[in-house]
Tab-separated table of C-alpha atoms in Angstrom:
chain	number	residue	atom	x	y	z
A	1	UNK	CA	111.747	107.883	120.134
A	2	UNK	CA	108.520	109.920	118.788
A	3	UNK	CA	109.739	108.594	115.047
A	4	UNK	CA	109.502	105.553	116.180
A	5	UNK	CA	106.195	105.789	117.982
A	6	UNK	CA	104.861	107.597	114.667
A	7	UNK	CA	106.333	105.024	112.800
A	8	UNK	CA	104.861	101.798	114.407
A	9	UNK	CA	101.178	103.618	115.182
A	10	UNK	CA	100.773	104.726	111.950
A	11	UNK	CA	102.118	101.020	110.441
A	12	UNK	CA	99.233	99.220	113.023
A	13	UNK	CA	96.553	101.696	112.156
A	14	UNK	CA	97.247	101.047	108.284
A	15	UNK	CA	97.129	97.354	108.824
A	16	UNK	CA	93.892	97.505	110.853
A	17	UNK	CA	92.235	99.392	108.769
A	18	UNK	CA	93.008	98.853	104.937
A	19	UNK	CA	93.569	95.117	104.654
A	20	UNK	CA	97.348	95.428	103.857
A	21	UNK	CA	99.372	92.120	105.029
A	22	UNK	CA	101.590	93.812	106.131
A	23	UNK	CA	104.003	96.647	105.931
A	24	UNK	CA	107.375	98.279	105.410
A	25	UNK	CA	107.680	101.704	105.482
A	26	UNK	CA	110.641	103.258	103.147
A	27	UNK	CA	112.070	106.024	105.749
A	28	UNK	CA	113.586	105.995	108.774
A	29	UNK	CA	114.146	108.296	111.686
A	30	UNK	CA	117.650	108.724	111.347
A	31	UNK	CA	116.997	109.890	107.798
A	32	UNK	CA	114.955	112.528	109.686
A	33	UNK	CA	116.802	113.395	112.124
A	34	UNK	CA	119.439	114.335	109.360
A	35	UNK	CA	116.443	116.085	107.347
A	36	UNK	CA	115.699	118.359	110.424
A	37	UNK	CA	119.000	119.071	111.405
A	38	UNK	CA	121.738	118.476	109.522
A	39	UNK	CA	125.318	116.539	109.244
A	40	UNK	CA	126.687	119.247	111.611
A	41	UNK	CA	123.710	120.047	114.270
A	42	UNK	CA	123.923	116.015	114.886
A	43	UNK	CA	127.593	115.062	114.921
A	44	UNK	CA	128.906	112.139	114.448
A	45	UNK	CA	128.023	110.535	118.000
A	46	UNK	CA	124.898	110.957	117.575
A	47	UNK	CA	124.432	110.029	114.114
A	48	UNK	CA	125.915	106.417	114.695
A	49	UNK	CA	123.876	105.713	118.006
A	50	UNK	CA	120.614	106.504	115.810
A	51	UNK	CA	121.757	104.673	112.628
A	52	UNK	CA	122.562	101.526	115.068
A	53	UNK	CA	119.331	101.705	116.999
A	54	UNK	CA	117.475	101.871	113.439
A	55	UNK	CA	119.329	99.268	111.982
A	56	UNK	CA	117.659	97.020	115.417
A	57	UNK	CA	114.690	97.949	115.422
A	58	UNK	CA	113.459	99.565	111.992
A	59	UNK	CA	115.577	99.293	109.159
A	60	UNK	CA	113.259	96.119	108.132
A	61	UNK	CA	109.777	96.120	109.902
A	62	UNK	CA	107.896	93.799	108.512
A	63	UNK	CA	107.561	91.539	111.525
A	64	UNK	CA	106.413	94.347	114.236
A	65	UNK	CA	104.721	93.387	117.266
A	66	UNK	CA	102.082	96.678	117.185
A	67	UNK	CA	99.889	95.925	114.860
A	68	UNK	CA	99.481	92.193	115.557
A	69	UNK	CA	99.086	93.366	119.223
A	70	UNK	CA	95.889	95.780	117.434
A	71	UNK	CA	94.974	92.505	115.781
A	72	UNK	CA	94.476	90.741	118.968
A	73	UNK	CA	92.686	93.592	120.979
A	74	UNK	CA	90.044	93.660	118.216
A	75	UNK	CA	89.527	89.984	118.217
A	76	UNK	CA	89.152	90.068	122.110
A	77	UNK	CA	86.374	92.957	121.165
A	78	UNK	CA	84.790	91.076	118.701
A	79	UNK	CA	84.476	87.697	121.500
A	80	UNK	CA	83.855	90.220	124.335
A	81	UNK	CA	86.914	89.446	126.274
A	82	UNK	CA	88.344	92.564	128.247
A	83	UNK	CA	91.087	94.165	127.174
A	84	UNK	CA	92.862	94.219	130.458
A	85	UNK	CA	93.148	90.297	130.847
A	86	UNK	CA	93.843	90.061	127.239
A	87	UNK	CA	96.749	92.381	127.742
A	88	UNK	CA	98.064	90.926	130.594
A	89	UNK	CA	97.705	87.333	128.612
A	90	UNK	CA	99.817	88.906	125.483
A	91	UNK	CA	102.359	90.134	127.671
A	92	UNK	CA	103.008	87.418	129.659
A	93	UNK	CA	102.940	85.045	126.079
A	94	UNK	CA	105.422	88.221	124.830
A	95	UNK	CA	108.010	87.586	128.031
A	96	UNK	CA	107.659	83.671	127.514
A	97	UNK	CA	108.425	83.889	123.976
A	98	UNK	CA	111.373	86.388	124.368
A	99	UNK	CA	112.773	83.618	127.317
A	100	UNK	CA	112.975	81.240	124.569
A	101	UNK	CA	113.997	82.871	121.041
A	102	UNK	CA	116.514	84.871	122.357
A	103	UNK	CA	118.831	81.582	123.880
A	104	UNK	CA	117.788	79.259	121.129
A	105	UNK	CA	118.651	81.925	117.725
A	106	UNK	CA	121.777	82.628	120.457
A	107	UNK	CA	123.068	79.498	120.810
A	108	UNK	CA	122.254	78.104	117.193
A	109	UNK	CA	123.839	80.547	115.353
A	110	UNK	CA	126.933	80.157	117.647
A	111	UNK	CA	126.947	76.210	117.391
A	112	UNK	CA	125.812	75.964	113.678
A	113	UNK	CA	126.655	79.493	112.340
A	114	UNK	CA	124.775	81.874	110.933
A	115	UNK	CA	123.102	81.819	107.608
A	116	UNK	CA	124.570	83.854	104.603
A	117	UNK	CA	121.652	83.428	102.034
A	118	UNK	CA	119.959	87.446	102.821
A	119	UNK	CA	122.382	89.297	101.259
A	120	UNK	CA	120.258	92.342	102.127
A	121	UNK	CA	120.755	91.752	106.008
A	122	UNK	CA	124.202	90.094	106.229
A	123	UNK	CA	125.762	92.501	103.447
A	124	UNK	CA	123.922	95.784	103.657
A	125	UNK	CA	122.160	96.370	106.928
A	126	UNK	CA	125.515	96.176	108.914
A	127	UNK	CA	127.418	99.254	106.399
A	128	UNK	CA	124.883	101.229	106.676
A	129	UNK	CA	125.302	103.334	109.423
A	130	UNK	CA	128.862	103.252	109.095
A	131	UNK	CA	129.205	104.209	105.566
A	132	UNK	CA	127.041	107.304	106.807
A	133	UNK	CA	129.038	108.079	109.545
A	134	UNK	CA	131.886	108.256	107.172
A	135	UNK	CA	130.481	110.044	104.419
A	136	UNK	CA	129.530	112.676	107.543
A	137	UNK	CA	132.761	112.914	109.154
A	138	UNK	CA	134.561	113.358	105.349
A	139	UNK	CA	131.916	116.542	104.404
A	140	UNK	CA	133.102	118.054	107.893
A	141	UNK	CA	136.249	117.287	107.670
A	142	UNK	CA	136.729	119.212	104.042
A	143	UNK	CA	134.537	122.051	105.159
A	144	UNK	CA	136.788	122.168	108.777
A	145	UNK	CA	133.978	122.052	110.603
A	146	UNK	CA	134.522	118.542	112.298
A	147	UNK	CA	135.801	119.253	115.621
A	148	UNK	CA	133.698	122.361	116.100
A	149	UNK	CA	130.603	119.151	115.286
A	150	UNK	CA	131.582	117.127	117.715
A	151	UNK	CA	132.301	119.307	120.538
A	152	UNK	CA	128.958	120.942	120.260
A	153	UNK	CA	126.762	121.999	123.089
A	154	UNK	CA	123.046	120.968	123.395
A	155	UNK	CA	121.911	124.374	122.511
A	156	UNK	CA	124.610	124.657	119.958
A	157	UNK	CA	123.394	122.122	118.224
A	158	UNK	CA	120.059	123.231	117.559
A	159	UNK	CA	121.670	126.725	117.017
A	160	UNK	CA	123.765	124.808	114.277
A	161	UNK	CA	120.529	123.347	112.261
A	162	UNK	CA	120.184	126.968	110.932
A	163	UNK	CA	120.566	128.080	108.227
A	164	UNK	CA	119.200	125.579	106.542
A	165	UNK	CA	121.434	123.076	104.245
A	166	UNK	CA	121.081	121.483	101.094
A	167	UNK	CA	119.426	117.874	102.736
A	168	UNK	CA	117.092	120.036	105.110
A	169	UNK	CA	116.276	121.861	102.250
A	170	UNK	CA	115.054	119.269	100.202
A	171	UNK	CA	113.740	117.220	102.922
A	172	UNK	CA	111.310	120.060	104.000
A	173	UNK	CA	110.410	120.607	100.366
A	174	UNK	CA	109.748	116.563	99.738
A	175	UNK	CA	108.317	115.824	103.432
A	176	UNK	CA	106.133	119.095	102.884
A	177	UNK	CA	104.758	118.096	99.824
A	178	UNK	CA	103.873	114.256	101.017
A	179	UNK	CA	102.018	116.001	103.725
A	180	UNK	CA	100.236	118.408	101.509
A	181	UNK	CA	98.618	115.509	99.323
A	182	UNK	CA	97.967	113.527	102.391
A	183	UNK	CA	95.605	116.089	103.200
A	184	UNK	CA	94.180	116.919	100.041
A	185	UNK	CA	93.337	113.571	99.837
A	186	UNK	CA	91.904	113.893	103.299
A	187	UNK	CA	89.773	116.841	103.012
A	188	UNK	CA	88.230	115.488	99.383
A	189	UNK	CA	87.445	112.322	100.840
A	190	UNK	CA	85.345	113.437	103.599
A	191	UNK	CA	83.882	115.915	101.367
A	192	UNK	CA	82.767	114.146	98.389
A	193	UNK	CA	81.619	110.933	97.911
A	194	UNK	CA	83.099	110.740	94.336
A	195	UNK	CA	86.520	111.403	95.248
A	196	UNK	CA	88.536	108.019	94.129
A	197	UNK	CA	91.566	108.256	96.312
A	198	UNK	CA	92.425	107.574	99.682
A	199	UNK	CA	95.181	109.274	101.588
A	200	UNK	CA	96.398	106.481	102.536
A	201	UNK	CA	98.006	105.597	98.863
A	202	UNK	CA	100.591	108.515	99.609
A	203	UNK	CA	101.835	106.801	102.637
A	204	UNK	CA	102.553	102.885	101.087
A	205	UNK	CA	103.858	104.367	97.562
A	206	UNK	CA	106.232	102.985	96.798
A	207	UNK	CA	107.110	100.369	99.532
A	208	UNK	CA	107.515	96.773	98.908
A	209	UNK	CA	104.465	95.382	99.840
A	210	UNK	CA	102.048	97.921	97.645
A	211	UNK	CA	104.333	96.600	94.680
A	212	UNK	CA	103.494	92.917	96.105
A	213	UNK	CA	99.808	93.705	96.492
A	214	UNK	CA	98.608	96.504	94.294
A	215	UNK	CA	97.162	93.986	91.741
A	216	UNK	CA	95.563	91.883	94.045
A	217	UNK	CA	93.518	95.020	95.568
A	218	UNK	CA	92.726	95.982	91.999
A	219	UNK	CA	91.178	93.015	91.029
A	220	UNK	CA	89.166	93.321	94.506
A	221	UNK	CA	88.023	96.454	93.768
A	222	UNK	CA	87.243	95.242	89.920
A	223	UNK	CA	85.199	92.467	91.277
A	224	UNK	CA	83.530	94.411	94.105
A	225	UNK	CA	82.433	97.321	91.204
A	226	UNK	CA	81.010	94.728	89.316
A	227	UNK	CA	79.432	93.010	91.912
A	228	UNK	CA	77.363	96.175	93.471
A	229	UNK	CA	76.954	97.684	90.269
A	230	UNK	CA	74.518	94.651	88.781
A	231	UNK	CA	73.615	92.838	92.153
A	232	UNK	CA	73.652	96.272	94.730
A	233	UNK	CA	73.955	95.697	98.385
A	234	UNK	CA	72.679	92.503	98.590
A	235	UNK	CA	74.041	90.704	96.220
A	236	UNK	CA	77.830	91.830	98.021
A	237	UNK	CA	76.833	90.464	100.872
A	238	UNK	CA	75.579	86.959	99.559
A	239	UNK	CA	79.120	86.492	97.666
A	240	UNK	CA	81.462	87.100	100.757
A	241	UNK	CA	81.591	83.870	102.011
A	242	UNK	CA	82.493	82.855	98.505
A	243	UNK	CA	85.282	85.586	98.329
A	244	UNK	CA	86.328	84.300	101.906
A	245	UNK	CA	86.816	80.915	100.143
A	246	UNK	CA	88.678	82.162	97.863
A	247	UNK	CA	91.433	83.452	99.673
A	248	UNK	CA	91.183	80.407	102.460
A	249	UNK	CA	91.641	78.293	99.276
A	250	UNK	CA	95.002	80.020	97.995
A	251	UNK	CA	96.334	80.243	101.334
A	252	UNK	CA	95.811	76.606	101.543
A	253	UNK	CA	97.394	75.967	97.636
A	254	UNK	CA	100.668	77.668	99.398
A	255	UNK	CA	100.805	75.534	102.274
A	256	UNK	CA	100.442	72.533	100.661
A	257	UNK	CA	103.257	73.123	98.431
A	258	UNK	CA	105.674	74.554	101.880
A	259	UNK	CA	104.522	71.258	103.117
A	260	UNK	CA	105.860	69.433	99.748
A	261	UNK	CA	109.279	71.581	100.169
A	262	UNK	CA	110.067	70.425	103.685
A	263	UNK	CA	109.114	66.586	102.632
A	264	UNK	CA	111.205	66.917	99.567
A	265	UNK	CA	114.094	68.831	101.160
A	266	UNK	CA	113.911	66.465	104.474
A	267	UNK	CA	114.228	63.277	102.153
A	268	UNK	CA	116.934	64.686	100.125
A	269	UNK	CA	118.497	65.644	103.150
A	270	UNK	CA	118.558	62.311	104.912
A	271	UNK	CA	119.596	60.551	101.288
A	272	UNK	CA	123.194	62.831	101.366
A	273	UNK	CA	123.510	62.056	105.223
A	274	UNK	CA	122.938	58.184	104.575
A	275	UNK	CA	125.075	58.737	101.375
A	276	UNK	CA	127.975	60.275	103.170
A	277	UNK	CA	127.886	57.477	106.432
């Protein structure tokens, strides 16, 4: 429960404060469960009810409701409405919206079946877990330590998790080291006003949407160097609304041409239904 807390606050802060669309984080907190732990503290049981719960609710969080929730509270600050009767507005829009997706994706994919083109979340998602639980349960089994896993006390558990194994090993050293340039980058950043990189690079590296975006930042930060470097302060202020047009103007190039995909694919679709009556 605390990964997951950590793992949505940190996503909303990011988002609310750095510009990124949106994000997907690589990890998940089954991965560090097993990190802390290890294959035998854990045991089976355990293992599977945290790979299944990740597989709901993390495994691909790209669509989170916490930071468009810290969206909305900072629009309501910016128009001066109160967070409390904002919140109470969200949640009852939430409950509403719940009340209806849940029966209608229900009962579609039921009547109509359900659709096979992401490979990723019809093929891979669902093995996950499972192929870990089995992978577990075979390293026990050879080093006859199964049973004594899965009979385990609470306390014998966390008595288990030491000494430390190979994966806790190497997830201290890894995790350790991702924290230690975190707050390099931390310290040097508040210290110096020269120092080019923000912590926050160590935390999207690698993850999809930094290999999505990266250029697109670049060429902001290009443009915005130029900019303040022959026009100063001023001149970076004068050109936002132009940069703001900018981006309003490719978001509008893509959804012109969605809107030419569902008129082509809606006429093509109505040609093979007249075809076939």
């Amino acid at each position: 429960v605390l990964s997951l807390f950590l793992m949505f606050l940190v996503m909303s802060r990011m988002i609310a404060e750095t510009g990124l669309i949106y994000m997907q984080p690589s990890w998940q907190p089954l991965a560090v469960l097993i990190g802390l732990f290890g294959w035998e503290a854990l045991g089976p049981q355990v293992v599977i009810v945290a790979g299944l719960i990740c597989a709901v609710l993390t495994i691909d969080p790209r669509e989170a409701l916490m930071p468009f929730v810290a969206n909305a509270l900072k629009l309501g600050e910016n128009t001066q409405v109160r967070p409390g009767r904002l919140g109470w507005v969200m949640a009852i829009v939430f409950l509403v919206g719940l009340a209806v997706a849940v029966p209608v994706v229900l009962g579609s994919n039921y009547a109509r079946g359900y659709p096979l083109m992401d490979y990723w979340a019809n093929n891979n998602v669902p093995r996950f877990t499972y192929n870990a639980v089995s992978n577990q349960m075979d390293q026990l089994r050879n080093a006859g330590l199964l049973e004594q896993s899965m009979s385990y006390t609470t306390w014998q558990r966390v008595q288990a998790a030491w000494p430390l194994q190979a994966e806790q090993k190497s997830f201290l050293v890894w995790g350790g080291l991702g924290l230690l340039l975190v707050l390099v980058a931390s310290y040097f950043r508040l210290r110096f006003t020269w120092w080019p990189i923000h912590p926050v690079l160590f935390l999207a590296w690698g993850t999809a949407p930094l290999a999505r975006f990266s250029h697109s930042f670049l060429l902001g930060w290009l443009i915005k160097t130029f900019v303040t470097g022959l026009g100063g302060g001023k001149k970076y202020r004068q050109l936002q609304p132009l940069m703001i047009g900018v981006i309003g103007g490719d978001l509008l190039g893509g959804l012109l041409w969605m809107a030419v995909g569902a008129a082509y694919y809606g006429t093509l679709t109505n040609g093979m239904l007249q075809g076939q009556t």
